[in-house]
Coordinates of C-alpha atoms in Angstrom, one line a residue:
X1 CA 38.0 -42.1 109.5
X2 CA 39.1 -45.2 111.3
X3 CA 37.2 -46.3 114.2
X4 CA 38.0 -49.1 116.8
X5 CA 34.2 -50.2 116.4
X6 CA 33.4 -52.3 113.1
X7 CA 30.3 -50.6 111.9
X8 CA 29.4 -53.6 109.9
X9 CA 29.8 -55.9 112.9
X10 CA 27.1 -54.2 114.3
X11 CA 24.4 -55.4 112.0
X12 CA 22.6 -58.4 111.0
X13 CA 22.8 -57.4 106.9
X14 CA 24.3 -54.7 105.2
X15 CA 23.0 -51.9 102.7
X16 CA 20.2 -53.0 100.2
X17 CA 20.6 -55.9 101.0
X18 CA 18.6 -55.6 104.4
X19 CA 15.6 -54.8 101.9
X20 CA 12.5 -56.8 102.8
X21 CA 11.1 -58.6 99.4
X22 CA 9.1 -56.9 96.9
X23 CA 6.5 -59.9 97.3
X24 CA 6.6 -59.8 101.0
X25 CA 5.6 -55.7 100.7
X26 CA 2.7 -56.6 98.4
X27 CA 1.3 -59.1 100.7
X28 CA 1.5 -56.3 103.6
X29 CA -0.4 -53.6 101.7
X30 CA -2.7 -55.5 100.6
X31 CA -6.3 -54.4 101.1
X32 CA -5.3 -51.2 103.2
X33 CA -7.5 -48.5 102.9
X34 CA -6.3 -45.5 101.1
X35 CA -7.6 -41.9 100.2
X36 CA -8.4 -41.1 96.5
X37 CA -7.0 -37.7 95.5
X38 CA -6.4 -36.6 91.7
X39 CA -3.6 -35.0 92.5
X40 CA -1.4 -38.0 93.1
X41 CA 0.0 -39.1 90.3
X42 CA 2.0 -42.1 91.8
X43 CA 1.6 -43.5 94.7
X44 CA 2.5 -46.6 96.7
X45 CA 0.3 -48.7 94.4
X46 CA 2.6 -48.2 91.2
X47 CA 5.5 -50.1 92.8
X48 CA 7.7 -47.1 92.0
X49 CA 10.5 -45.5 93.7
X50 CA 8.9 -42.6 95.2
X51 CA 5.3 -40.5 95.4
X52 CA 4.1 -37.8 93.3
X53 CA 1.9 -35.4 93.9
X54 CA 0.7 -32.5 91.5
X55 CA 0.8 -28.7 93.2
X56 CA 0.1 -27.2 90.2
X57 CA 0.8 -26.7 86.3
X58 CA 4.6 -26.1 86.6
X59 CA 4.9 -28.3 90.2
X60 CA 4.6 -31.7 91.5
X61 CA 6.1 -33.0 94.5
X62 CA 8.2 -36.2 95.0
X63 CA 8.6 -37.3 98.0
X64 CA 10.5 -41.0 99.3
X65 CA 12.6 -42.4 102.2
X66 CA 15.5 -44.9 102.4
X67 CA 17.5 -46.3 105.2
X68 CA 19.6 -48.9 106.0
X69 CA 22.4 -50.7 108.3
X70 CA 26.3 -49.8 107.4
X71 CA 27.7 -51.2 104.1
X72 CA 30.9 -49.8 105.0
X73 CA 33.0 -49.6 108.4
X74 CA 33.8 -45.9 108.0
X75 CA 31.0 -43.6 109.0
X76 CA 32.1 -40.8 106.6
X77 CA 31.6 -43.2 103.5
X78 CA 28.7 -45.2 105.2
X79 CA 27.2 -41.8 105.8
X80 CA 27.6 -40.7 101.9
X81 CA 26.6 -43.9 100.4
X82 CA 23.4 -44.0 102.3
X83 CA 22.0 -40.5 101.4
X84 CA 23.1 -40.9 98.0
X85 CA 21.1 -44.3 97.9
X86 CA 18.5 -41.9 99.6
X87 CA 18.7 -39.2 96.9
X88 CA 18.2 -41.9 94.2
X89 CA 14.9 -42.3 94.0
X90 CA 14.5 -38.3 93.2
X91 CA 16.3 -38.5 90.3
X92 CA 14.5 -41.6 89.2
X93 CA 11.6 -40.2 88.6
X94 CA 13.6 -37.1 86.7
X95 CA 13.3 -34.9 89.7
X96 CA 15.3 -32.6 91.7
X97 CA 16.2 -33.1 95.7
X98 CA 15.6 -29.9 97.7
X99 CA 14.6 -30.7 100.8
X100 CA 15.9 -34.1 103.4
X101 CA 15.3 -35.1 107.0
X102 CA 17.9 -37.8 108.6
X103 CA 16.9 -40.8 110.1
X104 CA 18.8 -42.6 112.9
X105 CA 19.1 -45.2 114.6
X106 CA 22.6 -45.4 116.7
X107 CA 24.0 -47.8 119.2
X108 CA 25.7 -47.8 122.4
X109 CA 28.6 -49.4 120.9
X110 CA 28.8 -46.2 118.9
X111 CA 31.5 -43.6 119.5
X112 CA 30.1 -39.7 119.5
X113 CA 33.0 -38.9 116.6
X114 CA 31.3 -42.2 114.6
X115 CA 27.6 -41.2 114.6
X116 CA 29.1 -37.3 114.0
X117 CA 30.8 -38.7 110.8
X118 CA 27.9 -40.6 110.0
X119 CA 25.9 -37.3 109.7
X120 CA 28.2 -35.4 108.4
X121 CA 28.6 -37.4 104.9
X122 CA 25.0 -37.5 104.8
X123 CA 25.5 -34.0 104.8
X124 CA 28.4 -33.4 102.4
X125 CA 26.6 -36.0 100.2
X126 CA 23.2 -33.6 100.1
X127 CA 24.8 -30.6 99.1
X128 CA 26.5 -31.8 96.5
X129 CA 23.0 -32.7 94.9
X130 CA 21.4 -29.2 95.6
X131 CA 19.5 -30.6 98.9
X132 CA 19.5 -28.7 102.4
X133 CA 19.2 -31.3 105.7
X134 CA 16.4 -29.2 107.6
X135 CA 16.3 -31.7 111.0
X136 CA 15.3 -35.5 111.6
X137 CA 15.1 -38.2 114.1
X138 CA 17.3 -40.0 115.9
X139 CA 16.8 -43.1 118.3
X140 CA 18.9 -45.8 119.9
X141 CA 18.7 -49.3 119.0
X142 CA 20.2 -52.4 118.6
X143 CA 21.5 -52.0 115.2
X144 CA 23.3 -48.7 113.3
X145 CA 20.4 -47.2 111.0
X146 CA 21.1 -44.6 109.1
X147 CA 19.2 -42.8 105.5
X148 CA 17.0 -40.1 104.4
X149 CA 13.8 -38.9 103.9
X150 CA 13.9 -36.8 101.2
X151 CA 11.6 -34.3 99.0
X152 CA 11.9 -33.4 95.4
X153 CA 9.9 -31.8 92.2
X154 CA 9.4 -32.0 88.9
X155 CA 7.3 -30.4 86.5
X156 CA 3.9 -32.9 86.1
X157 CA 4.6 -33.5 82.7
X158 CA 8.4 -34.4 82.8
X159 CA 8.2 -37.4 85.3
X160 CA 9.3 -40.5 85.0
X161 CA 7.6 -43.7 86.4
X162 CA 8.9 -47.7 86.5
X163 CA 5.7 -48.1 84.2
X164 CA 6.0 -46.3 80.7
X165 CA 8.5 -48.3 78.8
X166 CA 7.2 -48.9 75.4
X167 CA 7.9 -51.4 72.5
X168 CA 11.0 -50.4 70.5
X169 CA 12.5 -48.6 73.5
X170 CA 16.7 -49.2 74.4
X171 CA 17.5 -49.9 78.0
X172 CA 20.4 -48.3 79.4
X173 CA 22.0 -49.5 82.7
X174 CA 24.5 -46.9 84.1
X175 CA 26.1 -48.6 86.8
X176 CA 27.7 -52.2 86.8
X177 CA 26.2 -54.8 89.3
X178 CA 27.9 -57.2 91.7
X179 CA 27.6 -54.5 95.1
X180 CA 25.4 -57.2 97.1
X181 CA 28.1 -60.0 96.3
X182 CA 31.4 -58.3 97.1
X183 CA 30.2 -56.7 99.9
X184 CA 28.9 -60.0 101.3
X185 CA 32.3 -61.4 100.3
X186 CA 34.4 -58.8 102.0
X187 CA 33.1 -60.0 105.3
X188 CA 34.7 -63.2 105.1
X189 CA 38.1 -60.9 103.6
X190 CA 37.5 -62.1 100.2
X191 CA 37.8 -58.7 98.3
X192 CA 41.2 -56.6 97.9
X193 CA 41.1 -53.2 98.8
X194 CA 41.3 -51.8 95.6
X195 CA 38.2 -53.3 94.5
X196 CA 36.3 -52.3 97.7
X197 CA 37.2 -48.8 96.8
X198 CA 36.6 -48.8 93.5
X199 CA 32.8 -50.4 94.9
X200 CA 32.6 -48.0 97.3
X201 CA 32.9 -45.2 95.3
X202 CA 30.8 -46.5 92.6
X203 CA 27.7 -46.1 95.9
X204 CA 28.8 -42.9 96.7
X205 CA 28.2 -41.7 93.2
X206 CA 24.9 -39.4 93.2
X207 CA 22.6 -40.8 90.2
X208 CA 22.2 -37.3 89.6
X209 CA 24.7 -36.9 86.6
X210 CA 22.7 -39.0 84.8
X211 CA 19.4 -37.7 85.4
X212 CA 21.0 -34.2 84.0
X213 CA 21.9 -36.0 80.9
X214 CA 19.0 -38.4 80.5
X215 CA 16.3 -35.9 80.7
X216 CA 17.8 -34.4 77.5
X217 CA 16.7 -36.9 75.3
X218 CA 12.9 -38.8 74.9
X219 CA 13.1 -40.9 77.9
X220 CA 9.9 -43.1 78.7
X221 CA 10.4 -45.3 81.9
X222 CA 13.1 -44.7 84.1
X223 CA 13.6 -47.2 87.7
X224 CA 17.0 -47.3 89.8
X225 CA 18.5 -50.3 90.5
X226 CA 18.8 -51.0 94.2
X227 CA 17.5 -53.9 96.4
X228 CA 15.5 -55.5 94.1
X229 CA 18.2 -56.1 91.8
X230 CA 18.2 -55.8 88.2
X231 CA 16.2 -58.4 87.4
X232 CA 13.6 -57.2 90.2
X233 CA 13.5 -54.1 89.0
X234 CA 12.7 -55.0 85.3
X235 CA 10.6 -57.3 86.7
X236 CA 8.4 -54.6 87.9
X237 CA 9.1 -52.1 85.0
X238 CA 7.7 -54.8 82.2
X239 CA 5.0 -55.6 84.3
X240 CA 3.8 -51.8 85.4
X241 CA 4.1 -51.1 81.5
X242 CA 2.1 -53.8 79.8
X243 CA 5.9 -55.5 78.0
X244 CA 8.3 -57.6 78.1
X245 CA 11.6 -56.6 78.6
X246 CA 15.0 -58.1 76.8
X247 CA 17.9 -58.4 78.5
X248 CA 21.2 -59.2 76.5
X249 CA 23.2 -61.1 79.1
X250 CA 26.9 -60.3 77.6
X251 CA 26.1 -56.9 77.8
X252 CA 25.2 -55.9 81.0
X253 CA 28.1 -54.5 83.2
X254 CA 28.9 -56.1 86.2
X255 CA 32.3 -56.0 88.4
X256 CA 34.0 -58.7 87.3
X257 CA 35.4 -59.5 90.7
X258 CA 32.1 -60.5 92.2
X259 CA 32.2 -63.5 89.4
X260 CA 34.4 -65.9 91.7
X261 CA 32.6 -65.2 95.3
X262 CA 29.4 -65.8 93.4
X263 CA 30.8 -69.2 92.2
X264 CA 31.7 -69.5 95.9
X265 CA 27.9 -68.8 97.6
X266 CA 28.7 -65.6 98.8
X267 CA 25.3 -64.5 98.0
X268 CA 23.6 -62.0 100.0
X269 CA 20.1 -62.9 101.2
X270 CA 18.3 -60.2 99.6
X271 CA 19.5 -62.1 96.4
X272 CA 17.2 -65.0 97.0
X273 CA 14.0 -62.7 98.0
X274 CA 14.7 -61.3 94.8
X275 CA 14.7 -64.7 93.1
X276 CA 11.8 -65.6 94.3
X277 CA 10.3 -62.4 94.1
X278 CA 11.2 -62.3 90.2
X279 CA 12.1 -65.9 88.7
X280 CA 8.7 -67.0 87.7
X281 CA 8.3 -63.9 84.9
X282 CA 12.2 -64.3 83.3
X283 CA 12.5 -67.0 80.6
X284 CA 16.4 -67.8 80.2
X285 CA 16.5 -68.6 76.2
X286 CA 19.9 -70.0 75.9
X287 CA 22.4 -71.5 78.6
X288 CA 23.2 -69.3 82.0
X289 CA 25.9 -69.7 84.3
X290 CA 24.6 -69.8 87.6
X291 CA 27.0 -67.3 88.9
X292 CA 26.2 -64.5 86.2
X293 CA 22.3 -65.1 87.3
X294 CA 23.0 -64.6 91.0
X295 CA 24.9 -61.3 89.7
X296 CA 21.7 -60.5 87.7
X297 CA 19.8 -61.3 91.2
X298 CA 21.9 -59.5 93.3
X299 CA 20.5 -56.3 95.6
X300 CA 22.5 -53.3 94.6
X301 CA 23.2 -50.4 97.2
X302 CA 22.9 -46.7 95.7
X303 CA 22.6 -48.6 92.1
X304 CA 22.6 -47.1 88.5
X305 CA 18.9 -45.7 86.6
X306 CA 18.2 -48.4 84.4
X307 CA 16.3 -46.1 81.5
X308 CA 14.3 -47.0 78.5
X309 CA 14.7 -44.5 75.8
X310 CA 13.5 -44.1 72.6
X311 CA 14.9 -45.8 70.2
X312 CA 16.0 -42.8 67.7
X313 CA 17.7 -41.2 71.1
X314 CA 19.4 -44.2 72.2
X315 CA 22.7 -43.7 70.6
X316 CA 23.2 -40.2 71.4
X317 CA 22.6 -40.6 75.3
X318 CA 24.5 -43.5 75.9
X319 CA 27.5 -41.5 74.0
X320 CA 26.7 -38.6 76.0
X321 CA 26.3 -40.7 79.4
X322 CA 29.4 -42.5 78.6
X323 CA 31.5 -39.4 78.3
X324 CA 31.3 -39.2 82.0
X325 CA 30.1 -42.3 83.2
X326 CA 32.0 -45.0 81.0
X327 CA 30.1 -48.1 82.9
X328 CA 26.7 -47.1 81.0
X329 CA 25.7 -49.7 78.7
X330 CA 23.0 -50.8 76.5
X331 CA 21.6 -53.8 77.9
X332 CA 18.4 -54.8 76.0
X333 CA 15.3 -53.9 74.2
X334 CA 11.6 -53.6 74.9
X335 CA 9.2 -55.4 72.8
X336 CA 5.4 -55.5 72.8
X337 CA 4.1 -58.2 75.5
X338 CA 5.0 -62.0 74.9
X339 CA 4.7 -65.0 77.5
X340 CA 7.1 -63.9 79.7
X341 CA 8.0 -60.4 81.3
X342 CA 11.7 -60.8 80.6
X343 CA 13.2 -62.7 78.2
X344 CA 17.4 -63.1 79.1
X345 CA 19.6 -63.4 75.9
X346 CA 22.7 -65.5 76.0

């Protein structure tokens, strides 16, 4: 749908990218006083993607949120990327997305037909994954705001946290990076259209396909790779599991049109939260190009799962993940805990 108004004009950031730092959330939690309950599995103190809480033997609960400002002008698209980001966190923790509430924030400057399309991707976008919209809330604002809150389950036993990778473990990354940096890079008109479709597609993609595929083999950790980058993200994952993580630069997939506006500067901000969220636990053990580290630092909108899988299934679900979703890669190992968190290979 084209619109006279620019939705991306009409905020400050876009996407992931508006994240606040990992650090920075820390720092605000810190010393808050919480109710104990057995029943909670995962909660906001496992730096995960989403809660969990137990209902019974065969039940648990997952519940998460994520919004953010337009990282794309149409509303449709905006409106499907930012559920599916929404959705993610589900299917990271090897769950299924029943239930979702919408949450708004819309503008003056916004045309009826705009914040209609908005909705109505969110809406196409959640029942494609199995999930019914039951209501929400909307408000107005100064800045377009649009995602999901979302509820899920999972049987207790099968779910997947940021913090069980284990030595010997494959990491698999099923989308290629770069989102933050040609998205940041298409504002200044740096990115042909074909790649901004082939991006935007990429975000619209539910993680759901591989969830279905990845919970088929002997899968130990599992995170998704949105605003805290890749790098953040394993960051958190070696740390929440006691390992360091190895990370074989050459072999993680990344667009390789975001290489020359990274060269360039056309960094997002998030990317340097990130960095200094992260860079003290990565040891680079060889020469890095600059530009393939801001890559490696760069927030991600509606990202790939980044999955540590036993080693003996490793083969057989990337060949299986790659019959549908040829970006997946094996990008590294997990080793028992060294000096460092994560060690980059060059």
């Amino acid at each position: 749908m084209e619109t006279e108004i620019k939705l991306t004009k009409l905020a400050s950031c876009a996407g992931c990218g508006a994240k606040v730092g990992a650090g920075t959330l820390v720092k605000l939690l810190d010393g808050f006083k919480s109710h104990s309950d057995p029943r909670l599995i995962v909660g906001y103190d496992k730096s995960d993607d989403a809660s969990v809480y137990v209902i019974n033997d065969d039940t648990a609960i997952i519940q998460t949120t994520d919004f953010f400002p337009p990282i794309a002008d149409d509303p449709y698209l905006y409106g499907q990327i930012a559920a599916a980001n929404a959705l993610s966190d589900v299917y990271a923790m090897g769950g299924e997305p029943k239930l979702a509430l919408n949450i708004m924030c819309i503008t003056d400057a916004m045309p009826k037909e705009a914040v209609r399309e908005i909705l109505r991707g969110g809406y196409d976008k959640a029942y494609e994954a199995g999930a019914i919209i039951t209501g929400g809330h909307t408000i107005s604002g100064s800045e377009p705001i649009y995602g999901l809150a979302v509820t899920g389950f999972v049987h207790p036993s099968k779910v997947l946290t940021n913090s069980g990778a284990r030595p010997g473990d494959v990491l698999i990354l099923t989308k290629p990076l770069g989102i933050g940096i040609l998205t940041t890079a298409a504002k200044a008109g740096l990115v042909d259209e074909p790649t901004l479709k082939k991006v935007y597609a990429q975000m619209r993609e539910l993680n759901k396909y591989s969830r279905d595929i990845a919970i088929k083999y002997e899968i130990h950790s599992c995170t998704d790779v949105t605003g805290f980058s890749l790098l953040g993200h394993s960051y958190e994952m070696a740390e929440g599991s006691g390992v360091t993580i190895h990370i074989s630069i050459p072999d993680v997939p990344y667009h390789k049109e975001a290489w020359e506006p990274a060269s360039m500067g056309f960094i997002p901000a998030g990317a340097y939260r990130n960095r200094e969220y992260a860079e003290a636990g990565v040891k680079v053990a060889g020469n890095a190009d600059r530009a393939m580290l801001d890559i490696l630092f760069d927030p991600q909108t509606s990202g790939g799962l980044l999955l540590a899988v036993a080693e003996k299934d490793a083969a057989a679900c990337l060949k299986e993940l790659k019959d549908s979703i040829p970006a997946a890669s094996i990008i590294g190992y997990v080793t028992n805990r060294l000096d460092d968190p994560i060690i980059l290979e060059t």
